Tab-separated table of C-alpha atoms and ligand atoms in Angstrom:
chain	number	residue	atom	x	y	z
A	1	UNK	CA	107.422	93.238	90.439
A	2	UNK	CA	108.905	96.130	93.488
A	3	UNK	CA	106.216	98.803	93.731
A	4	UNK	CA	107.928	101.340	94.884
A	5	UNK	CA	105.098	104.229	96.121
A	6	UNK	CA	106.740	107.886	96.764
A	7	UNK	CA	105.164	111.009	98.129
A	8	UNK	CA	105.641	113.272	95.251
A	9	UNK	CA	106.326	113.403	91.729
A	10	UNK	CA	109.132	114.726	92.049
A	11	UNK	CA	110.831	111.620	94.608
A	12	UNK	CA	109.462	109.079	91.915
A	13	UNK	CA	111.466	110.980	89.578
A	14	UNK	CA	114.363	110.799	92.123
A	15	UNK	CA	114.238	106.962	92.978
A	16	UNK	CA	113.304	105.965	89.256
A	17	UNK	CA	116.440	107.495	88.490
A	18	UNK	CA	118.480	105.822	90.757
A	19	UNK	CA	117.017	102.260	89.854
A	20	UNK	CA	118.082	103.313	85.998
A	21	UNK	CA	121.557	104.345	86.939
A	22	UNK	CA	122.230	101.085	89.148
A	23	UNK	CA	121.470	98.531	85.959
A	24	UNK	CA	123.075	101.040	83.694
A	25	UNK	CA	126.033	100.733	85.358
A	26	UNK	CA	125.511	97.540	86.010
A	27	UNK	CA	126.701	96.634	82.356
A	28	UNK	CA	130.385	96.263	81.595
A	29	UNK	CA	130.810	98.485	78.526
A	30	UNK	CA	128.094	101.146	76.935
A	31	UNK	CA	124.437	100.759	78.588
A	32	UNK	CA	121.711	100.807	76.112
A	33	UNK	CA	118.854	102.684	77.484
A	34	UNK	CA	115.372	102.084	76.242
A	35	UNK	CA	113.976	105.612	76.409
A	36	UNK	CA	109.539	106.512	76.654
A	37	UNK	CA	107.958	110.268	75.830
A	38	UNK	CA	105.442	111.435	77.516
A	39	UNK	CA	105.091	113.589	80.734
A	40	UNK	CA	105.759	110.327	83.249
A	41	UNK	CA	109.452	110.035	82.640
A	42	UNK	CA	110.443	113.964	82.596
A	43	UNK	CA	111.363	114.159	86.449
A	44	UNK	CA	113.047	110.715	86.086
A	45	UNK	CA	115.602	112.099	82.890
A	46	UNK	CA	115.885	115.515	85.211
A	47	UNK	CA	117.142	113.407	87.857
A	48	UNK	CA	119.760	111.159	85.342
A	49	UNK	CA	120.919	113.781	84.089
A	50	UNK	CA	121.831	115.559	87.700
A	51	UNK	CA	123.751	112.414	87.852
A	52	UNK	CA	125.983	112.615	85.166
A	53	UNK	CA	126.587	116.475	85.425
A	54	UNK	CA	127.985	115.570	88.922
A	55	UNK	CA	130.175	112.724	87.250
A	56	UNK	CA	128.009	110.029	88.801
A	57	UNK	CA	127.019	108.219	85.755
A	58	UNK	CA	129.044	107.813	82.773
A	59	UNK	CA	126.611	107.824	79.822
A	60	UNK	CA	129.219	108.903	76.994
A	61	UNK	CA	128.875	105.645	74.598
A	62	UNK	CA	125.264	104.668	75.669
A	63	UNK	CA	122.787	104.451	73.024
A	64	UNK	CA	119.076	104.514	73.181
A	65	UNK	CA	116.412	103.270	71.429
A	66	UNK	CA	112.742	105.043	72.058
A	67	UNK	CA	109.833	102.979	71.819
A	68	UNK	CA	107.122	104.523	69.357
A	69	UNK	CA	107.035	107.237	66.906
A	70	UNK	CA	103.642	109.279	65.092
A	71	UNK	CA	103.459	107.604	60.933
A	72	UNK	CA	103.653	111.317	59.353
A	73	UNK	CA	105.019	113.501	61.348
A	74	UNK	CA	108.885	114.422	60.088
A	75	UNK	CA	111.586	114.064	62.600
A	76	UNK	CA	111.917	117.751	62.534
A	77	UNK	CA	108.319	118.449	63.584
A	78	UNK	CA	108.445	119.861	67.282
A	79	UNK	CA	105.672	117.094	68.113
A	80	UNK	CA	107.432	113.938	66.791
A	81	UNK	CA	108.990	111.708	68.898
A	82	UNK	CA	112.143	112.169	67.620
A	83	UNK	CA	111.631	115.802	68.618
A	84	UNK	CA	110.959	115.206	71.977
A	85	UNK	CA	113.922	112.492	72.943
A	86	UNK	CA	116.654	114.479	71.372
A	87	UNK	CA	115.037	117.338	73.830
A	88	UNK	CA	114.316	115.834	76.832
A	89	UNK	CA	116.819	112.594	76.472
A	90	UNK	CA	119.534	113.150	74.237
A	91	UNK	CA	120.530	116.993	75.166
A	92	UNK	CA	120.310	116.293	79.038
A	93	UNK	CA	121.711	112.988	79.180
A	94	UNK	CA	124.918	114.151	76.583
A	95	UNK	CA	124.202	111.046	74.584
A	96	UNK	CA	125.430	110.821	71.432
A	97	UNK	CA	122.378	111.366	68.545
A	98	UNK	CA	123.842	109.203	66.561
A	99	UNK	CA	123.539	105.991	68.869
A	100	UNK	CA	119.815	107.395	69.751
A	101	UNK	CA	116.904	105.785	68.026
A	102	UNK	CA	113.610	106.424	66.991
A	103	UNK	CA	111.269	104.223	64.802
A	104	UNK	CA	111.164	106.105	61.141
A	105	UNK	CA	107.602	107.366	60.997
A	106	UNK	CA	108.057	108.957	57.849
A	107	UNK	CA	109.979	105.786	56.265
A	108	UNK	CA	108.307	105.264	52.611
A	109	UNK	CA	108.431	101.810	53.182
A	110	UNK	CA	106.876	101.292	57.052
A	111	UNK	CA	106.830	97.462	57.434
A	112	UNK	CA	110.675	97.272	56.326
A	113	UNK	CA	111.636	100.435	59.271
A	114	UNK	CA	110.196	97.975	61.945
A	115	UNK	CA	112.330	95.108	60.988
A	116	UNK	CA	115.181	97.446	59.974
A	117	UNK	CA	114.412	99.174	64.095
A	118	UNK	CA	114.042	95.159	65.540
A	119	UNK	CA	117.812	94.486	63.619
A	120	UNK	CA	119.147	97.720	65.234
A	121	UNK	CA	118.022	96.527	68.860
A	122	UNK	CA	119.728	93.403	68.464
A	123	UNK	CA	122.843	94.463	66.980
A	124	UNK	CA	123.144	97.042	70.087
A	125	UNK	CA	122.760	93.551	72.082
A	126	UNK	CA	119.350	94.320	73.307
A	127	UNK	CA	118.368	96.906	75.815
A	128	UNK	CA	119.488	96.829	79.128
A	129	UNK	CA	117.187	99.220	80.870
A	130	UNK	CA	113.623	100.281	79.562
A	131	UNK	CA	112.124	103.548	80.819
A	132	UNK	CA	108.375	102.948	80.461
A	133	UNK	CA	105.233	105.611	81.475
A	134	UNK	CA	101.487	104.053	80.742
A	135	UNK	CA	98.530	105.652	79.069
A	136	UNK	CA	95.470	106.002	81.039
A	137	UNK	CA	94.017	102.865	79.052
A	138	UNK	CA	97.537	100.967	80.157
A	139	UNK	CA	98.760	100.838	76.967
A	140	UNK	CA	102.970	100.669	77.227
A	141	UNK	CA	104.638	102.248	73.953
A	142	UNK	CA	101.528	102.573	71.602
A	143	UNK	CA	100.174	98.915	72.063
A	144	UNK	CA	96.449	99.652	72.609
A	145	UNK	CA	94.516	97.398	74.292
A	146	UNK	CA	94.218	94.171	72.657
A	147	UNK	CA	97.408	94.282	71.641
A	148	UNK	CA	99.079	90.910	70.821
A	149	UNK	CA	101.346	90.118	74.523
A	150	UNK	CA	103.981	88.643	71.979
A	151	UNK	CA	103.874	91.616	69.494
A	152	UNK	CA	107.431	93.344	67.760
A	153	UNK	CA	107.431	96.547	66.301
A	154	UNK	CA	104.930	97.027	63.998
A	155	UNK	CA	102.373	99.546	62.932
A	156	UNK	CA	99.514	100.292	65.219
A	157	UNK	CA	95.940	102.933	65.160
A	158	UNK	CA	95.505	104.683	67.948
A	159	UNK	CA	92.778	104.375	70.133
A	160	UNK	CA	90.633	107.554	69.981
A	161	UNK	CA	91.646	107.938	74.286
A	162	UNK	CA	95.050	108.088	73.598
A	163	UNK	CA	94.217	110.324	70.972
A	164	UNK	CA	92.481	112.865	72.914
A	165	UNK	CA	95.026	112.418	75.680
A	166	UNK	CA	97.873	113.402	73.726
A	167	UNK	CA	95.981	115.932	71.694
A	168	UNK	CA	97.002	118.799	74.131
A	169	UNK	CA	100.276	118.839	72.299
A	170	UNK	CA	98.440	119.184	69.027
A	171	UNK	CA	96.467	122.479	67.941
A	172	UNK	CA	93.415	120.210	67.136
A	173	UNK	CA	92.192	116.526	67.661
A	174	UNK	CA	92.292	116.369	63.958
A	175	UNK	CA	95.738	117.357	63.923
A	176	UNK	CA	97.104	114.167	66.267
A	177	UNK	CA	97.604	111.453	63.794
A	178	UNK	CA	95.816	108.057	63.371
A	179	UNK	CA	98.783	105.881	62.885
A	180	UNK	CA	101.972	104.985	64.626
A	181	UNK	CA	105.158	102.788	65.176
A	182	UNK	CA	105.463	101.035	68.463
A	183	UNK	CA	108.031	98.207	69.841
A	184	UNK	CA	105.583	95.514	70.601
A	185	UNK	CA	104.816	94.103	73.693
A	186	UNK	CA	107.331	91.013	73.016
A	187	UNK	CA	110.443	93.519	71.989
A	188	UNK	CA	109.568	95.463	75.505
A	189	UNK	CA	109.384	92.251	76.965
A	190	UNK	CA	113.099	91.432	75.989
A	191	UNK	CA	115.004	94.077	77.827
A	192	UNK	CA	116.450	93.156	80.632
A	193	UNK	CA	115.237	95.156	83.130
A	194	UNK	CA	112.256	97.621	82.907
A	195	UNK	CA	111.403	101.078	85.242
A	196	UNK	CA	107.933	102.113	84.709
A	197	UNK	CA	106.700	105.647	86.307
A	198	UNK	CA	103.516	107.145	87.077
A	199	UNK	CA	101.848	110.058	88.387
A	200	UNK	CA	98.879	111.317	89.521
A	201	UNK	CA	94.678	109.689	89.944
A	202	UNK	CA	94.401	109.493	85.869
A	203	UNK	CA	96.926	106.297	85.747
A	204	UNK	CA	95.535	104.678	88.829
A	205	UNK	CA	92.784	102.280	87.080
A	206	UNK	CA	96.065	101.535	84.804
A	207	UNK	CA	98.619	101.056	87.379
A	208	UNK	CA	96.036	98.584	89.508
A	209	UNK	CA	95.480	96.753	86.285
A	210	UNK	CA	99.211	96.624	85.368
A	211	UNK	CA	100.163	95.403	88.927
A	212	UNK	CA	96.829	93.276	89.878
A	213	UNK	CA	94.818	92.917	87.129
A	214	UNK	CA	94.408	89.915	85.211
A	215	UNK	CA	97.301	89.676	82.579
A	216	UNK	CA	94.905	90.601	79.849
A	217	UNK	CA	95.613	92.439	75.959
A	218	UNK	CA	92.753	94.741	77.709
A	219	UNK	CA	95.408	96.060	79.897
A	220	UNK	CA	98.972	95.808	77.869
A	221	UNK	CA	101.218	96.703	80.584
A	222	UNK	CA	100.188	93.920	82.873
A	223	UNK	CA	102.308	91.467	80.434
A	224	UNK	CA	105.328	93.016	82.802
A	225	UNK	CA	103.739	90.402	85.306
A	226	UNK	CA	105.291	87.989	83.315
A	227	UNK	CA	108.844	90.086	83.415
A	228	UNK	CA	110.934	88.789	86.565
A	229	UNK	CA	112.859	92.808	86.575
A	230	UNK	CA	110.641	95.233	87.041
A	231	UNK	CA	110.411	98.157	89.133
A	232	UNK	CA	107.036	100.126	89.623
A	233	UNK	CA	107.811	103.942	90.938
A	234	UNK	CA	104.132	105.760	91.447
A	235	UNK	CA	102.568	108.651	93.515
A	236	UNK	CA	100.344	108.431	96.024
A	237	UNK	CA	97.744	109.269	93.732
A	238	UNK	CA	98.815	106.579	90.867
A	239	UNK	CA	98.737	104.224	93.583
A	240	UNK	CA	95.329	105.153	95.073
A	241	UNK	CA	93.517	102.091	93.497
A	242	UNK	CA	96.030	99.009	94.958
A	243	UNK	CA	94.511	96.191	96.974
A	244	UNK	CA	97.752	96.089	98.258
A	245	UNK	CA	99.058	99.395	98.721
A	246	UNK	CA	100.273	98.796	102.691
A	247	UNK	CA	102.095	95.243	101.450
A	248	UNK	CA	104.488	97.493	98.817
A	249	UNK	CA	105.171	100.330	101.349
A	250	UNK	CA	106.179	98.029	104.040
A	251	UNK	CA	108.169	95.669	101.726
A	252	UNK	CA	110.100	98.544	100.210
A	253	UNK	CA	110.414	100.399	103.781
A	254	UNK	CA	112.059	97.050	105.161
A	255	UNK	CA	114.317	96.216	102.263
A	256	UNK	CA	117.645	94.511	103.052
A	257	UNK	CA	120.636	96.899	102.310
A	258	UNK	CA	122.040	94.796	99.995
A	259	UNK	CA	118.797	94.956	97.854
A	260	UNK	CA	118.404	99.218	98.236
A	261	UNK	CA	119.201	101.260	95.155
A	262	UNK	CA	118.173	104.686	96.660
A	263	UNK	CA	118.412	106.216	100.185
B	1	GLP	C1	102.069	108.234	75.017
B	1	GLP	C2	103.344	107.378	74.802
B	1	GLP	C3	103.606	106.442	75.951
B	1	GLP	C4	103.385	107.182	77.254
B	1	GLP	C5	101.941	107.585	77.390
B	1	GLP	C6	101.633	108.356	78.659
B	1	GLP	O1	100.964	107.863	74.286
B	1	GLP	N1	103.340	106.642	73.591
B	1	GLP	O2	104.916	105.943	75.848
B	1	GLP	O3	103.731	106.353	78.350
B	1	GLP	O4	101.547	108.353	76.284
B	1	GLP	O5	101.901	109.722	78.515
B	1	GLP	P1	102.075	110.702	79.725
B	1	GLP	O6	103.316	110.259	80.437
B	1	GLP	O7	102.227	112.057	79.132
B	1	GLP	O8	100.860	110.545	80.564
């Protein structure tokens, strides 16, 4: 795992960005881009998408598959996830919505639109790069503590934290639903590379756990231990609680030029 520890927000943003556009165009043909909501990737898609309006990232034929999705909400609501990517993904990045996915909340038949999304990964050829943000309880996607470290898309309940974290978007608590779809922890696990951002002192209990922690179901996103392409881009704040906060710094401050992906 590179821990990569910026002054601001905004710089994680800036070198999360150009970690993503170095595997992305890594890939001979189209790049498939596994895209995360939430306020942790926002600088980080401001950023990619200052790349390809200068013309330095070609994006035009990636698809994108996003990892969760409220059961309930229609795509048209302004608070489903399907919403929010086509906003702050699809629109900035020029993609093309038809090769951007989103788990069908509102499917009739649930269990059969997680296989159906599982089929659609593989048939893109599997994700190259996975944007990732954690919840203050370090779940990745939706998959809540205890989550199964091998799970696929399925459907989860949300913890009653994540609830009230994410119920600022909502007019009530009552009005953020119980239910959603999530890649598991085993379909996150299979992209090839992963880029997880982080801001500010609420993730830092999550960010030591996903980085030092035990690999536990208590703390989902320290499974990415066991992934051997990670990158970790945090504040100072984020990465307040790491035993080893000097080691990253130094590690990334000395890295050979070959290995550097932003200046
Ligand atoms: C949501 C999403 C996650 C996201 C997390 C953190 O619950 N399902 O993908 O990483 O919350 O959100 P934020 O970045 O707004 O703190």
């Amino acid at each position: 795992m590179e821990i990569v520890i910026c002054s601001t927000a905004d710089e994680a943003g800036e070198v999360a960005a150009a970690r993503v556009a170095q595997v992305a165009s890594q890939k001979e043909g189209p790049a498939v881009l596994g895209v995360a909501t939430g306020s942790s990737p926002l600088a980080l898609y401001r950023h990619l998408a200052a790349r390809v309006q200068r013309g330095d990232l070609d994006l035009s034929g990636a698809s994108a598959f996003a990892l969760d999705e409220y059961v309930g909400l229609p795509a048209s609501d302004p608070q489903s996830y399907a919403s929010i990517i086509n906003e702050t993904v699809t629109v900035p990045l020029g993609l093309d919505p038809a090769r951007v996915h989103v788990p069908q909340g509102s499917a009739e038949d649930l269990r059969q639109a997680c296989e159906d999304y599982e089929a659609a990964i593989k048939a893109a050829g599997g994700v190259n790069v996975q944007i990732l943000g954690i919840g203050s309880n370090g779940h990745i996607g939706f998959n809540e503590p205890t989550s199964s470290l091998a799970s696929r898309t399925r459907i989860k309940t949300l913890n009653e934290q994540t609830r009230r974290d994410n119920a600022r978007f909502f007019p009530t608590l009552d009005d953020v639903p119980q239910h959603c779809l999530t890649q598991g922890l085993g379909t996150i696990m299979d992209a090839r590379a992963v880029v997880l951002v982080a801001q500010g002192e609420g993730k830092a209990d999550a960010i030591a756990g996903l980085v030092e922690g035990p690999v536990s179901a208590m703390c989902p996103g320290s499974v990415l231990q066991l992934h051997r392409t990670v990158t970790v881009v945090i504040d100072e704040a984020a990465a307040a609680k790491l035993t080893l906060r000097d080691y990253y710094a130094h590690t990334y401050a000395h890295k050979p030029a070959w290995q550097r992906f932003a200046d």
